[in-house]
XYZ file of C-alpha atoms in Angstrom:
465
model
C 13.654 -30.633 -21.912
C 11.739 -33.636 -21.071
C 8.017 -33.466 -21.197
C 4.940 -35.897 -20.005
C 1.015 -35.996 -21.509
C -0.970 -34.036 -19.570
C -5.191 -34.530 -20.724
C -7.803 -31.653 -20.275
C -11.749 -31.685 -21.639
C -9.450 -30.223 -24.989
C -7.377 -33.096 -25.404
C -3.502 -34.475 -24.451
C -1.120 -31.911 -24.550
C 2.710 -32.291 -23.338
C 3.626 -30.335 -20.107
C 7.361 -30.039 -19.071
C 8.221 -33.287 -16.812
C 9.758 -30.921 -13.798
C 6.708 -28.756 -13.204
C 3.432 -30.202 -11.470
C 0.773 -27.993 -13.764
C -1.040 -29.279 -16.162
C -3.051 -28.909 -19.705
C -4.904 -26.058 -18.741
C -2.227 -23.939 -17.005
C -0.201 -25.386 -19.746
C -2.661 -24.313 -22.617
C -3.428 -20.604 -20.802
C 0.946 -20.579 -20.720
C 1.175 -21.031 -24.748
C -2.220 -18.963 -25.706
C -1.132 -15.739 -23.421
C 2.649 -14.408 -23.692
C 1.424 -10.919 -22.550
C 3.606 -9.485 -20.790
C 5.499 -13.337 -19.964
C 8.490 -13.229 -17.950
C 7.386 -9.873 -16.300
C 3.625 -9.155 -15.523
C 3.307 -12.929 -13.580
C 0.472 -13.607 -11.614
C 1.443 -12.073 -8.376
C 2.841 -14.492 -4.988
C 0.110 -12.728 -2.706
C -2.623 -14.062 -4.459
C -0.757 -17.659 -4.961
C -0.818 -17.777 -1.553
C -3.881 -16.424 -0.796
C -5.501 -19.243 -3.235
C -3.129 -21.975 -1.140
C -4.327 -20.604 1.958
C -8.204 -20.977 0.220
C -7.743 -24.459 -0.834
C -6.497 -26.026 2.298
C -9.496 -24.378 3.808
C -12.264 -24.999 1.548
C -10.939 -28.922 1.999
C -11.133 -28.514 5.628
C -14.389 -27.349 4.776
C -15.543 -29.972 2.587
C -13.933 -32.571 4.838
C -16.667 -31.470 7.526
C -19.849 -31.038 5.288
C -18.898 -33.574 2.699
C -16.816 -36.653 4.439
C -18.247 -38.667 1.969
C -16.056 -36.953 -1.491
C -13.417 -35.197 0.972
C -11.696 -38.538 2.342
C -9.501 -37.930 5.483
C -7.023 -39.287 2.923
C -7.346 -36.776 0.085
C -7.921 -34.435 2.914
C -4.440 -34.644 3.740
C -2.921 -34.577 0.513
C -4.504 -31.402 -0.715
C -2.988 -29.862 2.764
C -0.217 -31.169 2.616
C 0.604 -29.373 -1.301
C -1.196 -26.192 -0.459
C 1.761 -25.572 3.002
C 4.339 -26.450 0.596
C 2.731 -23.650 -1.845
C 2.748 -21.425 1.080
C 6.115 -22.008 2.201
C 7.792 -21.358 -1.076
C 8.995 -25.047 -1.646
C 7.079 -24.952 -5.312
C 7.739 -21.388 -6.303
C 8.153 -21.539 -9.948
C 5.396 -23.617 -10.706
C 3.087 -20.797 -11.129
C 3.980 -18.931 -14.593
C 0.946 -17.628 -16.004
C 0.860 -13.948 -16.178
C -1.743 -10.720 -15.046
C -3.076 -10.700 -18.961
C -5.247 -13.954 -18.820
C -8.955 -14.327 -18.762
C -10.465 -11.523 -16.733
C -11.615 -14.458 -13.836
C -8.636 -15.699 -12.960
C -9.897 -18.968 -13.890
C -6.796 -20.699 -15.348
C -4.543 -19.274 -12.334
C -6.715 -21.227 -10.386
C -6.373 -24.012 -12.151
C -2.589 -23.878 -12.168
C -3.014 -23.536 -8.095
C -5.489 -26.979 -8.774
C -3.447 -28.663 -10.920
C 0.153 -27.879 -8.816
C -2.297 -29.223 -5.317
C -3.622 -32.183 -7.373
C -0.339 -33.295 -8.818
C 1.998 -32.831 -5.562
C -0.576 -34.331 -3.597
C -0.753 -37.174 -5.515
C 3.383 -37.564 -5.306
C 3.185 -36.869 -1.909
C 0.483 -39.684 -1.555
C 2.011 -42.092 -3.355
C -0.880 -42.615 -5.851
C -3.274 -41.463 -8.207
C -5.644 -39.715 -5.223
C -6.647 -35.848 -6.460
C -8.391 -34.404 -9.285
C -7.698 -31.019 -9.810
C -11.312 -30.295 -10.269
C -13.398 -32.716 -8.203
C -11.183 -32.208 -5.018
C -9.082 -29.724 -4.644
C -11.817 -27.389 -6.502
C -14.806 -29.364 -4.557
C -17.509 -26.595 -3.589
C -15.205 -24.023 -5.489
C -15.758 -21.669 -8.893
C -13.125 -19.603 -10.526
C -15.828 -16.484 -9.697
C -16.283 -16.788 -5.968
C -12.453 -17.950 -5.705
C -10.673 -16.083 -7.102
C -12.631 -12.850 -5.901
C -11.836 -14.213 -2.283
C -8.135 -14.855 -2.882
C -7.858 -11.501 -4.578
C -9.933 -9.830 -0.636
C -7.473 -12.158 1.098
C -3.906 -11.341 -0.814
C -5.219 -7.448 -0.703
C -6.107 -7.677 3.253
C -2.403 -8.977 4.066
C -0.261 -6.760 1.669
C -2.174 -3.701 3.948
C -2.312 -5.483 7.728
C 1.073 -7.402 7.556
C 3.208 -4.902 5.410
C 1.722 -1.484 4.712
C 0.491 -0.532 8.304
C 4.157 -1.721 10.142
C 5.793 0.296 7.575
C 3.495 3.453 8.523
C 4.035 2.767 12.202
C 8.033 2.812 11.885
C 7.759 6.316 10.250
C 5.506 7.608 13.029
C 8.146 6.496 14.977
C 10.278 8.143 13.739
C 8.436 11.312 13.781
C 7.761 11.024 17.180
C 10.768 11.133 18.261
C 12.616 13.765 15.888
C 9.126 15.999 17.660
C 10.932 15.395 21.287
C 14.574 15.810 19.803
C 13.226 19.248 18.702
C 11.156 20.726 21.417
C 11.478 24.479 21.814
C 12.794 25.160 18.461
C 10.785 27.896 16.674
C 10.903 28.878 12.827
C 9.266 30.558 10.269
C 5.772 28.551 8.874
C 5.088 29.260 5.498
C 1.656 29.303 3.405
C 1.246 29.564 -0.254
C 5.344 29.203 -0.833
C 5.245 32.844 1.227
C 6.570 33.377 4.634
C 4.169 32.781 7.072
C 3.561 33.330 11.033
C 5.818 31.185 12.955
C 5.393 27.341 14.334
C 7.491 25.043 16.177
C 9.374 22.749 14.140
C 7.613 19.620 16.397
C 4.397 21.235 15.177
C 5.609 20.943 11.978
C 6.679 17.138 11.987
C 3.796 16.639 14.016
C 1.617 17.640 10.954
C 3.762 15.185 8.938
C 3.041 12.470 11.558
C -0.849 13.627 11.856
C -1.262 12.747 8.288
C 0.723 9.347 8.670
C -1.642 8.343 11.419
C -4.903 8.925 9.786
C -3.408 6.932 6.596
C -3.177 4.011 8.755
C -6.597 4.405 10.139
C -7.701 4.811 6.580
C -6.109 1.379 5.749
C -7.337 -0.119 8.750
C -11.042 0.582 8.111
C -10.899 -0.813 4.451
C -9.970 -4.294 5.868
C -13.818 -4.543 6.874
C -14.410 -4.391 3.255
C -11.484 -6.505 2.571
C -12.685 -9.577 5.316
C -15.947 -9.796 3.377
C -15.374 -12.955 0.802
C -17.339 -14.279 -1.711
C -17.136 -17.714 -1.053
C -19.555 -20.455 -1.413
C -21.089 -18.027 -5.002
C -19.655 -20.661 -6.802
C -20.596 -19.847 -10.500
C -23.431 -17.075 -10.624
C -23.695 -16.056 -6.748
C -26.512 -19.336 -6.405
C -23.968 -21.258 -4.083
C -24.612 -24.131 -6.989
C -22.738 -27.316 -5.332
C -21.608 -25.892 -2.394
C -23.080 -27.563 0.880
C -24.782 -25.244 3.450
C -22.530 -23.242 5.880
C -19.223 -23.780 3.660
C -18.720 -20.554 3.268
C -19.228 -19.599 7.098
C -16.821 -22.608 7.726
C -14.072 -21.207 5.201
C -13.905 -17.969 6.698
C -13.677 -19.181 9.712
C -10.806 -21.236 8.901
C -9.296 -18.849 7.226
C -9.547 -16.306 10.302
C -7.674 -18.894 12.547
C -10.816 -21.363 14.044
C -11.537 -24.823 13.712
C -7.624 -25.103 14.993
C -6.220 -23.573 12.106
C -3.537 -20.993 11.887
C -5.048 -17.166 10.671
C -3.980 -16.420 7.430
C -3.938 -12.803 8.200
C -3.704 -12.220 12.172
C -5.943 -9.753 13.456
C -9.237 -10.070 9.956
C -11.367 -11.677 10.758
C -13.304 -12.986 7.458
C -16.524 -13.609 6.969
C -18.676 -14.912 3.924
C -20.438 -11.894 1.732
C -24.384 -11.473 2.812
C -25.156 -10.866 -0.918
C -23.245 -13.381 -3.157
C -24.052 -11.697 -6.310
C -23.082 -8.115 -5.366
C -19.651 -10.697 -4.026
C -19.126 -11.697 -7.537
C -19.737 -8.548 -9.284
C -18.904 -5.657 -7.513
C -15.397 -4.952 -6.406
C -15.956 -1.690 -4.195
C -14.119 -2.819 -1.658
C -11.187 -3.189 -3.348
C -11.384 0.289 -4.817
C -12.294 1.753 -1.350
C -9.409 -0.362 -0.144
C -6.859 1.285 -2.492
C -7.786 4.664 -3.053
C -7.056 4.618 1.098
C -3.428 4.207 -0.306
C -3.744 6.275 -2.959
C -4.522 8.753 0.059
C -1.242 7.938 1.913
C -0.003 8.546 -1.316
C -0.915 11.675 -1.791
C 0.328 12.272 1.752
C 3.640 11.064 1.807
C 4.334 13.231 -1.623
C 3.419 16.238 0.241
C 5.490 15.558 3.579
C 8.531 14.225 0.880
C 8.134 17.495 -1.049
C 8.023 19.615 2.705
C 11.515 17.428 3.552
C 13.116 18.076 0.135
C 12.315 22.148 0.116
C 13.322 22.548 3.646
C 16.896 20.769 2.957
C 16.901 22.714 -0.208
C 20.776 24.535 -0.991
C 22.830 23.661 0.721
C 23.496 27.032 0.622
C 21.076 28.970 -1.720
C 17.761 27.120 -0.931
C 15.828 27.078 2.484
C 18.429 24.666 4.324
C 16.666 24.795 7.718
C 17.389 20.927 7.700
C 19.934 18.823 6.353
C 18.794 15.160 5.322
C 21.285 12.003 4.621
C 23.655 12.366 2.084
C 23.213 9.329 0.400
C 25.060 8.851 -2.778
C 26.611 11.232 -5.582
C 23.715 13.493 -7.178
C 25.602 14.419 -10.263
C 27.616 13.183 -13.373
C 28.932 16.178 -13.576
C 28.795 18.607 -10.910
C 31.416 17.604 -7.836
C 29.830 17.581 -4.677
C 26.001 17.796 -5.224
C 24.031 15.747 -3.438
C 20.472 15.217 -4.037
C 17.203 14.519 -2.130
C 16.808 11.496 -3.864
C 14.636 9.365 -1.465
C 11.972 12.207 -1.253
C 12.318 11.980 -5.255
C 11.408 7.762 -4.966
C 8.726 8.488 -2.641
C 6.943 10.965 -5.302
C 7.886 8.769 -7.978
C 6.135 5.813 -6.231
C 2.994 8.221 -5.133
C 2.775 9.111 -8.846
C 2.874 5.106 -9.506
C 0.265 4.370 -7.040
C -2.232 7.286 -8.425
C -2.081 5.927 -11.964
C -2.996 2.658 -10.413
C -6.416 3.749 -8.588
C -7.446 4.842 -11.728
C -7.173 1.275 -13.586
C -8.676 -0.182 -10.389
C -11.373 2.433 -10.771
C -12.207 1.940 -14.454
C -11.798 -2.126 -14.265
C -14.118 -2.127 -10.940
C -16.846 -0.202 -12.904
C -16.906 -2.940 -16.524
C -18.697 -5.926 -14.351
C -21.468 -7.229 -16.840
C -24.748 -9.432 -15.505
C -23.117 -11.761 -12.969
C -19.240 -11.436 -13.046
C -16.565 -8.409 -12.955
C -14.284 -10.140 -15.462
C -11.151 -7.334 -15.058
C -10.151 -9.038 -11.872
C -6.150 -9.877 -12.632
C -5.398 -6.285 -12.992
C -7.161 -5.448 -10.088
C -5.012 -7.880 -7.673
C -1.977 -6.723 -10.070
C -2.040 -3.333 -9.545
C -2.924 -3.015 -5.762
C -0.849 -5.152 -5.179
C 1.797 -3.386 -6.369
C 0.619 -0.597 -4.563
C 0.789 -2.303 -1.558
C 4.139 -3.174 -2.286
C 5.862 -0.022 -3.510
C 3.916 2.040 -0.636
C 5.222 -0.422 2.839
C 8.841 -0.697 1.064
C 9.510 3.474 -0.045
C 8.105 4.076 3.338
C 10.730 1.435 4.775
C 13.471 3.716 2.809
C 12.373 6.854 3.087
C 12.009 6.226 7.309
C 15.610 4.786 7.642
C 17.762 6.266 4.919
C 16.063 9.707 4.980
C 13.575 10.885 7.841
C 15.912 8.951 10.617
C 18.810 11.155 9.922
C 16.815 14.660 9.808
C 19.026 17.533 11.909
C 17.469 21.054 12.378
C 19.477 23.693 11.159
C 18.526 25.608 13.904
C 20.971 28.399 13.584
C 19.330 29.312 9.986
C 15.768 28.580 10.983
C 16.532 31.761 13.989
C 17.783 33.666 10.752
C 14.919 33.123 8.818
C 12.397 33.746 11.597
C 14.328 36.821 12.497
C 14.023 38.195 8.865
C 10.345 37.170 8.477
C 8.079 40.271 7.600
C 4.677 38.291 9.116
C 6.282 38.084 12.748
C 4.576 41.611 12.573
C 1.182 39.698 12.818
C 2.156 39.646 16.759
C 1.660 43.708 16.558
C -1.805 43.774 14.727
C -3.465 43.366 18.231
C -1.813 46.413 19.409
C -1.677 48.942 16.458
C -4.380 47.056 13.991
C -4.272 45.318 10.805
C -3.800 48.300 8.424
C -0.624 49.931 10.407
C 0.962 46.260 11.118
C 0.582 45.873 6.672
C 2.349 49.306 6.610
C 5.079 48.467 8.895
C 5.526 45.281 7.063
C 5.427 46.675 3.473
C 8.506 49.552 5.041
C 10.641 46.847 6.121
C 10.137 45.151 2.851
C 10.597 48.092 0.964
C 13.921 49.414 2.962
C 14.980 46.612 3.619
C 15.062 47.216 7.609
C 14.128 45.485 10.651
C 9.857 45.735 11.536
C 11.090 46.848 15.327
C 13.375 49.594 13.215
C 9.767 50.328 10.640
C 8.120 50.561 13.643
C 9.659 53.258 15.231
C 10.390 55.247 12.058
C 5.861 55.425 11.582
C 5.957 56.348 15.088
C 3.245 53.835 15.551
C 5.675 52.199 18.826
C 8.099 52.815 21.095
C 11.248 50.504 21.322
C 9.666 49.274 24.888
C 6.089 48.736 23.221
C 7.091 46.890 20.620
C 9.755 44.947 22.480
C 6.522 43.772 24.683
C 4.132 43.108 21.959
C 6.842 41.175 19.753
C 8.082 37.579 21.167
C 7.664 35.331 18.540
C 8.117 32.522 21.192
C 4.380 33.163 22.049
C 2.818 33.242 18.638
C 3.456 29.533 18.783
């Protein structure tokens, strides 16, 4: 491998001749192998810290014409759209287990702008830190790009992937109008619902997830930009931060980074650079959905249970093999990925939790592992909801034959007659059944409480719906 001298405030250090980072993204890459190869510095904040840099020299360009030529101007642009079009993925190596600021992943984004943009202008124009970090800290940075990558893994992939599974529950709700089965509480049989009303539960809790989600982003479009170092605004020019945001959220003629935030710069730049509450209200909202989607997965996976010695009031998608051994079986094994991932997305709320409550004076230094983790949140949640909606919740089919046998045999259909011959007789006529193993109509008639036409009148399950 050929290499080339790369010089920090540290000294010269040699930096692979193919990559455009340099000594400090090179010295953070030697110093921290934790987790190398694996636990990388995530794309969404990459590009959220492109997307930053472009507009904080936008920014500068306006307040500062003097530093930010229109030259340099459109060099740093120029790097930052290749950056956000993929063109210089694997330039960015360094991984989640760095210092807690994200200071030397901003660098690498600096140095990768700064070196590009020099190539691409043809001379020695950008310095990593005087322009393409002009009116910039690590600690109001890096903070932003973490509210920025979080606001777009939840608006551009999290919320679609919700909607298409409403979707689909909306219309398995009309594909199953008028059929009636047994509801169950507490694992026991229960009076009856419809089996929309069912699904409809399923999609009730889908749609107030996404509601959820879409009331964190007004935590999420608050950015600490223009804190600089301690939350003073130190050498950033009055109204860069109002002008970033607003870049950022699509003015000044500029494309929005996330379509439909609108950002805007923190009121209090200390509580910006310390506390990360928004990012904690942000994710337990999909630690919510979590919890939500394990309960409608678990609901899917008992009512296909069998096929023949479980519930099976539905059959799901048989997918794949479910056994090494045993011919034939076939497993629920999407609802078993979407608990897997709910379980995933739990642990992470609670290192989010404990890492948003260790900020000390004027910084939050756990903020890598933050990003990390809801990102990955982000990530698992929009894609198991992708798979669950098309490979399992799509190709849901009533067993309606077995959900009229259930209902039929159900001992709380006799709820219908506690109007009519009170609580206490109804529990006796139910317990006789139970005990003889007979019909309620046929319990009924044997206490004498009915006659065949009475109870005929009083029981229509179709109207305790």
């Amino acid at each position: 491998m050929e290499y080339r001298t790369e010089r920090d405030s540290m000294g010269e250090i040699k930096v692979p001749a193919d990559r455009y980072w340099g000594a400090q993204t090179q010295r953070s890459l030697e110093n921290f192998r934790i987790g190398a190869g694996h636990e990388t510095m995530p794309d969404g904040v990459i590009f959220a810290l492109a997307a930053l840099k472009a507009a904080c020299a936008k920014a500068n360009r306006a307040l500062l014409p003097d530093r930010m030529t229109e030259e340099k101007l459109a060099a740093v642009t120029a790097a930052a759209a290749e950056i956000l079009g993929g063109k210089l993925d694997g330039n960015f190596p360094l991984v989640v287990f760095q210092t807690g600021s994200g200071t030397q992943t901003n660098m690498n984004v600096n140095e990768v702008i700064a070196c590009r943009g020099n190539e691409i202008a043809g001379k020695n124009l950008l310095h990593p830190n005087d322009d393409v970090n002009m009116s910039q800290s690590s600690n109001d940075i890096f903070p932003s790009a973490m509210y920025v990558a979080a606001a777009r893994a939840v608006k551009l992939d999290v919320i679609p992937a919700l909607e298409k599974l409403c979707a689909i529950f909306r219309r398995l709700e009309k594909e199953n109008d008028g059929v009636i089965k047994c509801g169950r509480t507490h694992l026991q049989d229960a009076t009856p619902v419809s089996f929309p009303q069912e699904i409809s539960g399923w999609r009730g809790s889908v749609e107030k997830g996404i509601k959820l989600l879409e009331g964190s982003l007004e935590g999420l479009a608050e950015l600490a930009v223009g804190g600089t170092a301690v939350g003073t605004g130190l050498n950033a020019p009055e109204g860069f931060d109002r002008l970033v945001c607003s870049i950022l959220s699509g003015g000044e003629g500029s494309d929005p980074v996330c379509p439909g935030v609108e950002f805007r710069p923190a009121e209090n730049k200390f509580t910006a650079l310390t506390s990360r509450s928004a990012i904690v209200t942000a994710h337990g909202c999909l630690k919510a959905v979590a919890c939500d989607l394990m309960k409608i997965a678990n609901d899917i996976r008992w009512l296909a249970s069998g096929p023949r010695l479980g519930l099976g009031e539905i059959t799901i998608p048989a997918n794949e093999p479910g056994s090494s051994i045993m011919p034939g079986k076939v497993n629920p094994t999407q609802c078993e990925a979407v608990t897997m991932v709910a379980v995933k997305v739990m642990g992470n709320d609670a290192s989010i939790g404990i890492a948003a409550s260790q900020g000390n004076f004027e910084l939050n230094v756990f903020a890598p592992v933050m990003i990390s983790d809801f990102l990955q949140s982000a990530r698992l949640v929009s894609e198991c909801v992708l798979s669950f909606a098309e490979k399992c919740v799509a190709g849901i089919v009533a067993n309606r034959e077995k959900m009229r046998e259930n209902l039929g045999r159900s001992l709380m259909l006799v709820t219908a007659l506690s109007p009519v011959i009170g609580y206490s007789k109804a529990a006796e006529t139910a317990k006789l059944a139970h005990k003889e193993n007979i019909s309620l109509k046929e319990a009924c008639l044997k206490l004498g409480y009915l006659t065949g036409e009475e109870f005929d009148a009083a029981f229509r399950p179709e109207e305790m719906v």
